Coordinates of C-alpha atoms in Angstrom, one line a residue:
X1122 CA -13.2 -20.5 7.8
X1123 CA -15.1 -17.8 5.4
X1124 CA -13.9 -16.5 2.1
X1125 CA -15.2 -13.4 0.9
X1126 CA -17.2 -13.2 -2.3
X1127 CA -15.0 -11.9 -5.1
X1128 CA -16.8 -9.7 -7.2
X1129 CA -16.4 -10.0 -11.1
X1130 CA -14.2 -8.1 -12.8
X1131 CA -16.8 -6.9 -15.3
X1132 CA -18.5 -4.8 -12.6
X1133 CA -15.6 -2.7 -11.7
X1134 CA -14.5 -2.4 -15.2
X1135 CA -11.5 -4.9 -15.2
X1136 CA -8.6 -4.9 -12.9
X1137 CA -7.7 -1.4 -11.0
X1138 CA -4.5 0.0 -11.5
X1139 CA -2.2 0.7 -8.5
X1140 CA -3.5 3.8 -6.8
X1141 CA -0.3 5.6 -7.3
X1142 CA 0.7 4.9 -10.7
X1143 CA -0.2 7.8 -13.0
X1144 CA -1.8 6.6 -16.2
X1145 CA -3.8 8.4 -18.7
X1146 CA -7.2 7.2 -17.6
X1147 CA -9.6 9.9 -19.6
X1148 CA -12.8 9.5 -20.4
X1149 CA -14.4 10.1 -24.1
X1150 CA -17.9 10.1 -25.3
X1151 CA -19.4 11.7 -28.5
X1152 CA -23.2 12.4 -29.1
X1153 CA -25.7 10.4 -31.4
X1154 CA -25.8 13.5 -33.8
X1155 CA -22.1 13.6 -34.5
X1156 CA -21.9 10.0 -35.0
X1157 CA -24.9 9.8 -37.4
X1158 CA -23.2 12.9 -39.6
X1159 CA -20.1 10.9 -39.4
X1160 CA -21.6 7.8 -40.7
X1161 CA -23.7 9.8 -43.0
X1162 CA -20.5 11.3 -44.8
X1163 CA -18.8 7.4 -44.9
X1164 CA -22.2 6.2 -46.5
X1165 CA -22.5 3.8 -43.3
X1166 CA -25.7 3.6 -41.0
X1167 CA -25.5 5.1 -37.7
X1168 CA -26.8 1.9 -36.3
X1169 CA -24.2 -0.4 -38.1
X1170 CA -21.7 -1.8 -35.6
X1171 CA -18.7 -1.4 -37.3
X1172 CA -19.3 2.3 -38.2
X1173 CA -20.0 3.2 -34.4
X1174 CA -16.8 1.4 -33.6
X1175 CA -15.0 3.1 -36.1
X1176 CA -16.4 6.7 -35.0
X1177 CA -15.2 5.7 -31.2
X1178 CA -12.0 5.2 -32.3
X1179 CA -11.5 8.0 -34.1
X1180 CA -12.5 9.7 -31.2
X1181 CA -10.2 8.5 -28.7
X1182 CA -7.3 9.0 -31.2
X1183 CA -8.4 12.6 -31.7
X1184 CA -8.4 13.0 -27.9
X1185 CA -5.2 11.4 -27.1
X1186 CA -3.7 13.5 -30.1
X1187 CA -4.8 16.7 -28.3
X1188 CA -3.3 15.3 -25.1
X1189 CA -0.1 15.0 -26.7
X1190 CA -0.3 18.4 -28.3
X1191 CA -0.6 19.7 -25.0
X1192 CA 2.1 17.8 -23.4
X1193 CA 4.5 19.0 -25.7
X1194 CA 3.0 22.6 -25.8
X1195 CA 3.6 22.3 -21.8
X1196 CA 7.1 20.9 -22.4
X1197 CA 7.9 23.9 -24.1
X1198 CA 6.3 26.1 -21.2
X1199 CA 8.9 25.2 -19.1
X1200 CA 11.3 27.5 -20.4
X1201 CA 9.3 30.5 -20.2
X1202 CA 9.3 31.8 -16.8
X1203 CA 7.1 34.7 -17.6
X1204 CA 3.9 32.2 -17.6
X1205 CA 4.4 31.0 -13.8
X1206 CA 2.6 34.3 -12.8
X1207 CA -0.4 33.8 -9.9
X1208 CA -3.1 36.4 -8.8
X1209 CA -2.1 39.9 -8.2
X1210 CA 1.5 39.3 -10.0
X1211 CA 2.6 37.0 -7.6
X1212 CA 4.7 33.5 -8.1
X1213 CA 2.7 30.7 -9.1
X1214 CA 5.4 28.4 -7.7
X1215 CA 7.4 29.0 -4.3
X1216 CA 11.1 28.8 -4.2
X1217 CA 11.0 27.2 -0.8
X1218 CA 13.0 24.0 -1.4
X1219 CA 11.4 21.7 1.4
X1220 CA 7.9 21.0 3.1
X1221 CA 9.8 21.8 6.6
X1222 CA 10.6 25.5 5.4
X1223 CA 7.1 26.6 4.0
X1224 CA 5.8 29.2 5.7
X1225 CA 2.9 31.7 5.7
X1226 CA 4.1 33.6 2.8
X1227 CA 4.0 30.6 0.6
X1228 CA 0.5 30.0 1.1
X1229 CA -1.5 30.1 -1.7
X1230 CA 1.2 29.2 -4.1
X1231 CA 2.3 25.5 -5.6
X1232 CA 4.8 23.3 -4.4
X1233 CA 6.5 21.1 -7.2
X1234 CA 7.3 17.9 -6.2
X1235 CA 9.3 15.2 -8.2
X1236 CA 7.4 11.8 -9.0
X1237 CA 10.3 9.9 -8.3
X1238 CA 11.0 11.0 -5.2
X1239 CA 7.2 11.4 -4.0
X1240 CA 7.1 7.9 -4.7
X1241 CA 10.4 7.0 -2.8
X1242 CA 8.9 8.5 0.4
X1243 CA 5.3 7.6 -0.1
X1244 CA 5.8 4.3 -1.3
X1245 CA 2.6 2.6 0.3
X1246 CA 0.6 4.8 -2.4
X1247 CA -0.6 8.2 -3.0
X1248 CA -4.1 9.6 -2.5
X1249 CA -6.7 8.9 -5.6
X1250 CA -7.2 12.6 -5.5
X1251 CA -3.7 13.5 -5.9
X1252 CA -3.3 11.2 -8.7
X1253 CA -5.9 12.6 -10.2
X1254 CA -5.3 16.4 -10.0
X1255 CA -1.2 15.4 -11.4
X1256 CA -3.1 13.2 -14.2
X1257 CA -5.1 16.3 -15.3
X1258 CA -2.8 19.1 -14.7
X1259 CA 0.4 17.1 -16.3
X1260 CA 2.4 18.5 -13.4
X1261 CA 3.3 17.2 -10.3
X1262 CA 2.5 20.0 -7.6
X1263 CA 0.3 20.7 -4.9
X1264 CA -1.2 24.0 -3.5
X1265 CA 0.0 25.0 0.0
X1266 CA -2.7 25.8 2.1
X1267 CA -2.8 27.4 5.9
X1268 CA -4.8 24.1 7.1
X1269 CA -1.4 22.0 6.2
X1270 CA 0.7 24.5 7.7
X1271 CA -1.2 24.5 11.0
X1272 CA -1.4 20.6 10.9
X1273 CA 2.4 20.5 10.7
X1274 CA 3.4 23.1 13.1
X1275 CA 1.0 21.2 15.7
X1276 CA 3.1 18.0 15.6
X1277 CA 6.2 19.9 15.2
X1278 CA 5.7 21.8 18.3
X1279 CA 4.9 18.1 20.2
X1280 CA 8.5 17.0 19.2
X1281 CA 10.1 20.6 19.5
X1282 CA 8.4 22.6 21.8
X1283 CA 9.2 26.5 21.3
X1284 CA 11.3 28.0 24.1
X1285 CA 9.3 31.3 24.2
X1286 CA 5.5 30.2 25.2
X1287 CA 4.5 33.0 23.7
X1288 CA 5.2 32.2 20.4
X1289 CA 3.0 29.6 20.4
X1290 CA 0.2 32.0 21.1
X1291 CA -1.8 30.1 23.5
X1292 CA -2.8 27.2 21.2
X1293 CA -2.4 23.7 22.5
X1294 CA -0.9 21.1 20.8
X1295 CA -2.8 17.8 20.1
X1296 CA -1.3 14.6 19.7
X1297 CA -4.3 12.8 18.4
X1298 CA -6.2 14.6 15.3
X1299 CA -9.0 13.3 13.1
X1300 CA -9.3 15.3 9.8
X1301 CA -12.7 16.2 8.9
X1302 CA -14.8 18.3 6.2
X1303 CA -16.8 18.4 3.2
X1304 CA -16.5 16.3 0.0
X1305 CA -13.1 17.1 -2.1
X1306 CA -11.5 19.5 0.5
X1307 CA -8.1 18.2 0.6
X1308 CA -8.1 16.1 3.7
X1309 CA -6.1 12.9 1.9
X1310 CA -3.8 15.1 0.1
X1311 CA -3.1 16.9 3.6
X1312 CA -2.2 13.7 5.4
X1313 CA 0.2 12.7 2.6
X1314 CA 1.7 15.8 2.5
X1315 CA 2.0 15.5 6.4
X1316 CA 3.4 12.1 5.9
X1317 CA 6.3 13.4 3.6
X1318 CA 7.2 16.0 5.7
X1319 CA 7.4 13.9 8.8
X1320 CA 9.6 11.2 6.7
X1321 CA 11.7 13.9 5.6
X1322 CA 12.5 14.9 9.1
X1323 CA 13.6 11.5 10.0
X1324 CA 10.6 10.1 11.4
X1325 CA 8.9 6.8 12.0
X1326 CA 5.8 6.8 10.1
X1327 CA 3.0 4.0 9.6
X1328 CA 0.9 5.3 6.8
X1329 CA -2.2 3.6 5.8
X1330 CA -3.1 5.3 2.8
X1331 CA -6.2 2.9 2.3
X1332 CA -7.7 1.9 5.5
X1333 CA -10.8 0.7 3.6
X1334 CA -8.4 -2.6 2.7
X1335 CA -8.4 -3.4 6.1
X1336 CA -12.2 -4.3 6.3
X1337 CA -12.5 -5.7 2.8
X1338 CA -11.3 -8.7 0.7
X1339 CA -9.2 -11.7 1.7
X1340 CA -9.8 -14.5 4.0
X1341 CA -11.6 -13.8 7.4
X1342 CA -11.8 -16.2 10.4
X1343 CA -12.9 -16.1 14.0
X1344 CA -10.1 -16.4 16.5
X1345 CA -11.1 -18.9 19.3
X1346 CA -8.2 -17.3 21.5
X1347 CA -9.6 -13.3 21.0
X1348 CA -13.0 -13.8 20.1
X1349 CA -12.1 -11.2 17.4
X1350 CA -12.1 -11.5 13.6
X1351 CA -8.5 -12.2 12.2
X1352 CA -7.6 -11.1 8.3
X1353 CA -4.2 -12.8 7.5
X1354 CA -4.1 -11.6 4.0
X1355 CA -4.3 -8.1 5.1
X1356 CA -2.0 -8.3 8.4
X1357 CA 0.6 -9.3 5.9
X1358 CA 0.3 -6.5 3.5
X1359 CA 0.0 -4.2 6.3
X1360 CA 3.4 -5.4 7.7
X1361 CA 4.8 -5.2 3.9
X1362 CA 3.7 -1.4 3.4
X1363 CA 5.2 -0.8 6.9
X1364 CA 8.5 -2.0 5.6
X1365 CA 8.8 -0.2 2.3
X1366 CA 10.2 2.8 3.6
X1367 CA 10.9 2.1 7.4
X1368 CA 13.2 -1.0 6.9
X1369 CA 16.5 1.2 8.2
X1370 CA 14.7 2.7 11.1
X1371 CA 13.2 -0.7 12.1
X1372 CA 16.7 -2.5 12.2
X1373 CA 17.6 -0.1 14.9
X1374 CA 15.0 -0.2 17.2
X1375 CA 15.0 -3.3 19.6
X1376 CA 11.8 -5.2 20.4
X1377 CA 10.7 -4.2 24.2
X1378 CA 8.4 -7.0 24.3
X1379 CA 9.7 -10.7 23.7
X1380 CA 6.7 -12.5 25.0
X1381 CA 5.7 -15.4 22.5
X1382 CA 3.4 -14.2 19.7
X1383 CA 0.0 -16.2 19.6
X1384 CA -0.3 -18.0 15.9
X1385 CA -3.7 -18.0 14.3
X1386 CA -4.8 -19.5 11.3
X1387 CA -3.0 -18.8 8.0
X1388 CA -4.3 -17.5 5.0
X1389 CA -5.8 -20.7 3.1
X1390 CA -3.7 -23.2 5.1
X1391 CA -5.5 -23.6 8.2
X1392 CA -3.7 -24.2 11.3
X1393 CA -0.5 -25.1 12.3
X1394 CA -0.3 -29.0 11.8
X1395 CA 1.7 -29.7 14.8
X1396 CA -0.5 -27.9 17.0
X1397 CA 1.9 -25.2 17.8
X1398 CA -0.1 -22.0 18.9
X1399 CA 2.6 -19.1 19.7
X1400 CA 6.2 -18.0 18.2
X1401 CA 8.9 -17.0 20.2
X1402 CA 11.0 -13.9 19.8
X1403 CA 14.5 -14.3 20.7
X1404 CA 16.2 -12.0 23.1
X1405 CA 18.0 -9.1 20.7
X1406 CA 15.5 -9.3 18.0
X1407 CA 14.8 -5.9 16.6
X1408 CA 11.3 -4.5 15.0
X1409 CA 12.4 -5.4 11.4
X1410 CA 13.0 -9.3 12.5
X1411 CA 9.4 -8.8 14.4
X1412 CA 7.7 -7.2 11.2
X1413 CA 9.9 -9.8 8.6
X1414 CA 8.5 -12.8 10.9
X1415 CA 5.2 -12.0 10.4
X1416 CA 5.8 -11.5 6.6
X1417 CA 7.0 -14.9 6.3
X1418 CA 4.8 -16.8 8.3
X1419 CA 1.1 -16.4 7.4
X1420 CA 0.0 -18.0 10.9
X1421 CA 1.8 -15.1 12.4
X1422 CA 0.9 -12.1 10.4
X1423 CA -2.2 -11.0 12.6
X1424 CA -0.5 -11.6 16.1
X1425 CA 2.5 -9.4 14.7
X1426 CA 0.6 -6.7 13.6
X1427 CA -1.3 -6.6 17.1
X1428 CA 2.5 -6.5 19.0
X1429 CA 3.8 -4.2 16.2
X1430 CA 1.2 -1.6 17.9
X1431 CA 2.2 -2.2 21.5
X1432 CA 6.0 -1.6 20.3
X1433 CA 5.1 1.4 18.4
X1434 CA 4.0 3.1 21.9
X1435 CA 7.2 2.2 23.3
X1436 CA 9.5 3.8 20.7
X1437 CA 11.2 7.0 22.2
X1438 CA 14.4 7.3 20.3
X1439 CA 12.9 9.0 17.3
X1440 CA 9.5 10.5 16.8
X1441 CA 6.7 7.8 15.9
X1442 CA 3.5 8.9 13.9
X1443 CA 0.7 6.7 12.7
X1444 CA -1.5 8.1 9.8
X1445 CA -4.6 6.4 8.7
X1446 CA -6.4 7.5 5.5
X1447 CA -10.1 6.6 5.2
X1448 CA -10.6 6.4 8.8
X1449 CA -14.2 6.5 8.8
X1450 CA -14.4 3.3 7.7
X1451 CA -13.0 1.8 10.8
X1452 CA -16.3 3.0 12.5
X1453 CA -18.7 0.9 10.2
X1454 CA -19.5 -2.7 9.2
X1455 CA -16.7 -4.5 7.5
X1456 CA -17.0 -6.6 3.9
X1457 CA -17.6 -9.7 5.9
X1458 CA -20.6 -11.4 7.5
X1459 CA -21.1 -14.6 10.2
X1460 CA -23.5 -17.1 9.2
X1461 CA -26.3 -17.0 12.2
X1462 CA -28.7 -20.1 10.4
X1463 CA -28.8 -21.6 7.2
X1464 CA -30.1 -18.7 5.4
X1465 CA -29.1 -15.7 7.5
X1466 CA -25.9 -14.0 8.2
X1467 CA -24.6 -11.1 10.6
X1468 CA -22.5 -8.2 9.4
X1469 CA -19.3 -7.8 11.2
X1470 CA -18.3 -4.6 12.6
X1471 CA -14.9 -3.4 11.8
X1472 CA -14.1 -3.3 15.9
X1473 CA -14.6 -6.9 15.8
X1474 CA -11.4 -7.5 13.3
X1475 CA -8.1 -7.8 14.9
X1476 CA -5.9 -5.6 13.5
X1477 CA -8.7 -2.6 13.2
X1478 CA -9.1 -2.8 17.1
X1479 CA -5.1 -2.5 17.6
X1480 CA -5.0 0.6 15.9
X1481 CA -8.4 2.3 15.6
X1482 CA -8.3 4.0 19.5
X1483 CA -6.9 7.2 19.7
X1484 CA -7.1 7.2 23.6
X1485 CA -3.6 6.8 24.0
X1486 CA -0.3 9.5 24.2
X1487 CA 1.0 8.3 20.6
X1488 CA 0.6 10.9 17.8
X1489 CA -2.1 10.1 15.4
X1490 CA -3.7 11.2 12.6
X1491 CA -7.0 9.9 11.1
X1492 CA -8.6 11.4 7.8
X1493 CA -12.2 10.7 6.7
X1494 CA -12.5 9.9 3.2
X1495 CA -16.1 10.5 2.0
X1496 CA -15.2 9.0 -1.5
X1497 CA -15.8 5.4 0.7
X1498 CA -19.4 6.2 1.0
X1499 CA -19.7 4.8 4.5
X1500 CA -22.5 7.5 5.6
X1501 CA -21.8 10.3 8.0
X1502 CA -20.8 9.3 11.4
X1503 CA -21.6 10.3 14.9
X1504 CA -20.0 13.3 16.3
X1505 CA -18.9 11.5 19.5
X1506 CA -16.9 8.7 18.2
X1507 CA -15.8 6.0 20.2
X1508 CA -12.0 5.5 21.3
X1509 CA -11.6 9.0 19.8
X1510 CA -11.4 12.2 22.1
X1511 CA -13.9 15.0 21.8
X1512 CA -11.7 17.8 20.7
X1513 CA -9.8 15.4 18.2
X1514 CA -11.7 16.7 15.1
X1515 CA -10.4 19.1 13.2
X1516 CA -12.7 20.7 10.0
X1517 CA -10.9 21.2 6.7
X1518 CA -12.7 23.8 4.7
X1519 CA -12.9 23.6 1.0
X1520 CA -10.7 26.3 -0.9
X1521 CA -11.5 29.9 -0.3
X1522 CA -11.6 32.5 -2.7
X1523 CA -7.7 33.5 -2.3
X1524 CA -6.9 29.6 -2.9
X1525 CA -9.5 29.1 -5.8
X1526 CA -7.8 32.4 -7.5
X1527 CA -4.3 30.3 -7.1
X1528 CA -6.0 27.1 -8.3
X1529 CA -7.4 28.7 -11.5
X1530 CA -4.3 30.7 -12.3
X1531 CA -2.5 27.4 -12.3
X1532 CA -4.9 25.6 -14.2
X1533 CA -4.5 28.3 -17.0
X1534 CA -0.8 28.0 -16.7
X1535 CA -1.2 24.4 -17.1
X1536 CA -3.4 24.8 -20.4
X1537 CA -6.3 23.4 -18.8
X1538 CA -8.3 27.1 -19.4
X1539 CA -8.3 28.9 -22.8
X1540 CA -6.4 32.2 -22.1
X1541 CA -8.8 33.7 -24.1
X1542 CA -11.6 32.7 -21.7
X1543 CA -9.8 33.5 -18.6
X1544 CA -11.3 36.4 -16.7
X1545 CA -12.0 37.2 -13.3
X1546 CA -15.2 37.0 -13.5
X1547 CA -15.4 33.8 -15.4
X1548 CA -13.0 32.0 -12.6
X1549 CA -15.4 33.3 -9.8
X1550 CA -18.3 31.7 -11.6
X1551 CA -16.5 28.4 -11.4
X1552 CA -15.4 29.1 -8.0
X1553 CA -19.0 30.1 -6.7
X1554 CA -20.8 27.4 -8.8
X1555 CA -18.6 24.6 -7.1
X1556 CA -18.7 26.1 -3.9
X1557 CA -14.9 25.6 -3.5
X1558 CA -14.9 21.9 -4.4
X1559 CA -11.4 21.1 -5.8
X1560 CA -12.4 18.3 -8.0
X1561 CA -15.6 20.0 -9.3
X1562 CA -13.6 23.4 -10.0
X1563 CA -10.8 21.1 -11.9
X1564 CA -14.0 19.3 -14.0
X1565 CA -15.5 22.9 -14.8
X1566 CA -12.6 25.2 -15.7
X1567 CA -11.8 23.8 -19.3
X1568 CA -15.7 24.7 -19.7
X1569 CA -14.9 28.2 -19.7
X1570 CA -16.0 30.4 -22.9
X1571 CA -14.9 33.7 -23.7
X1572 CA -17.8 36.7 -22.7
X1573 CA -19.6 37.2 -25.7

């Protein structure tokens, strides 16, 4: 058995908070000259550690005070609907109540979300980009883009084909899609919105917001029966996440495969002491029973995940969707290494992991969406990916000029931009400077200055 090396907490800046938990994580800095001036006023040297510490605390306190003041102003702004104005006098926020009812007329407007409801419908976690957007804007709202409506309508046509074939405009619905595109073009947020829509429609959705975690961390060992590498810790987490929202659906779906589930090595406990190598599923078991058995018995976790993938293909009572973010991590090497000699190791590819191999392929008849995430820095992948149909890739673009106009008006509304500095010329400068990159635009807009 091999254990992955745990990196010291100091290298990652301490324990990382849950990706979906909104926290005030702002970075503050001050120049040396400013610190020297403050030290001079207080009679302390700029090289005095105590003075530097005091100045740093003062800067943080001032920044937090500014954030608190902005939050109070935004709370008061909620009562003034005259501020909710977008480009060309259009409403900044859509009045459409659900993602299902959104139409083309709602594009380039914002859809407000309630964090409690969002955390309930996406208990596995939110994309980090979405969390950062909510934190900086101090508002849980997303811009409605045509790319999301096209993706939603694609899967809607699969489940509920239009009666009039002419209405589909000759487009063929795709069951397997890979969302690709430049950095910070909104792939992860689009996928999360699709999952929210599908679940609100009553679908069974297996959502993986952090596909990279399937290939990093925990225990790993080679299963002599399959020749693949099993990761029981990840398998248990996969099952727990799947159960969070889908419990009611799973209790109503019967298992179609009743073959014994192979047992493997448990997380940190080795093989079964009595030599048992399989676990029977009683007749009449539900998918809830199957998933729960993998959570309760660490030796069965990987086998249950592999069996679950086969069972999901047999679900016909309700629409079923598999949605994988950071999908590109499944086409490169994992964190794990296999010893080859006393002094050398071989990196283990993601396709050699039992869980990844069970879910990676798109060559089937099930609905599946994978989103590439460039934040995980796995490098550029070739165009023709194994196990992925050639026509599956859909490229999302960065913000268009119309979308950028709506975004900048929204940031003005949320007081990220000073009103006296906001002009069409200035926000267009930000758009062209960032090339439509959403994260860069959000970083640049507070730097707007009034024209002299």
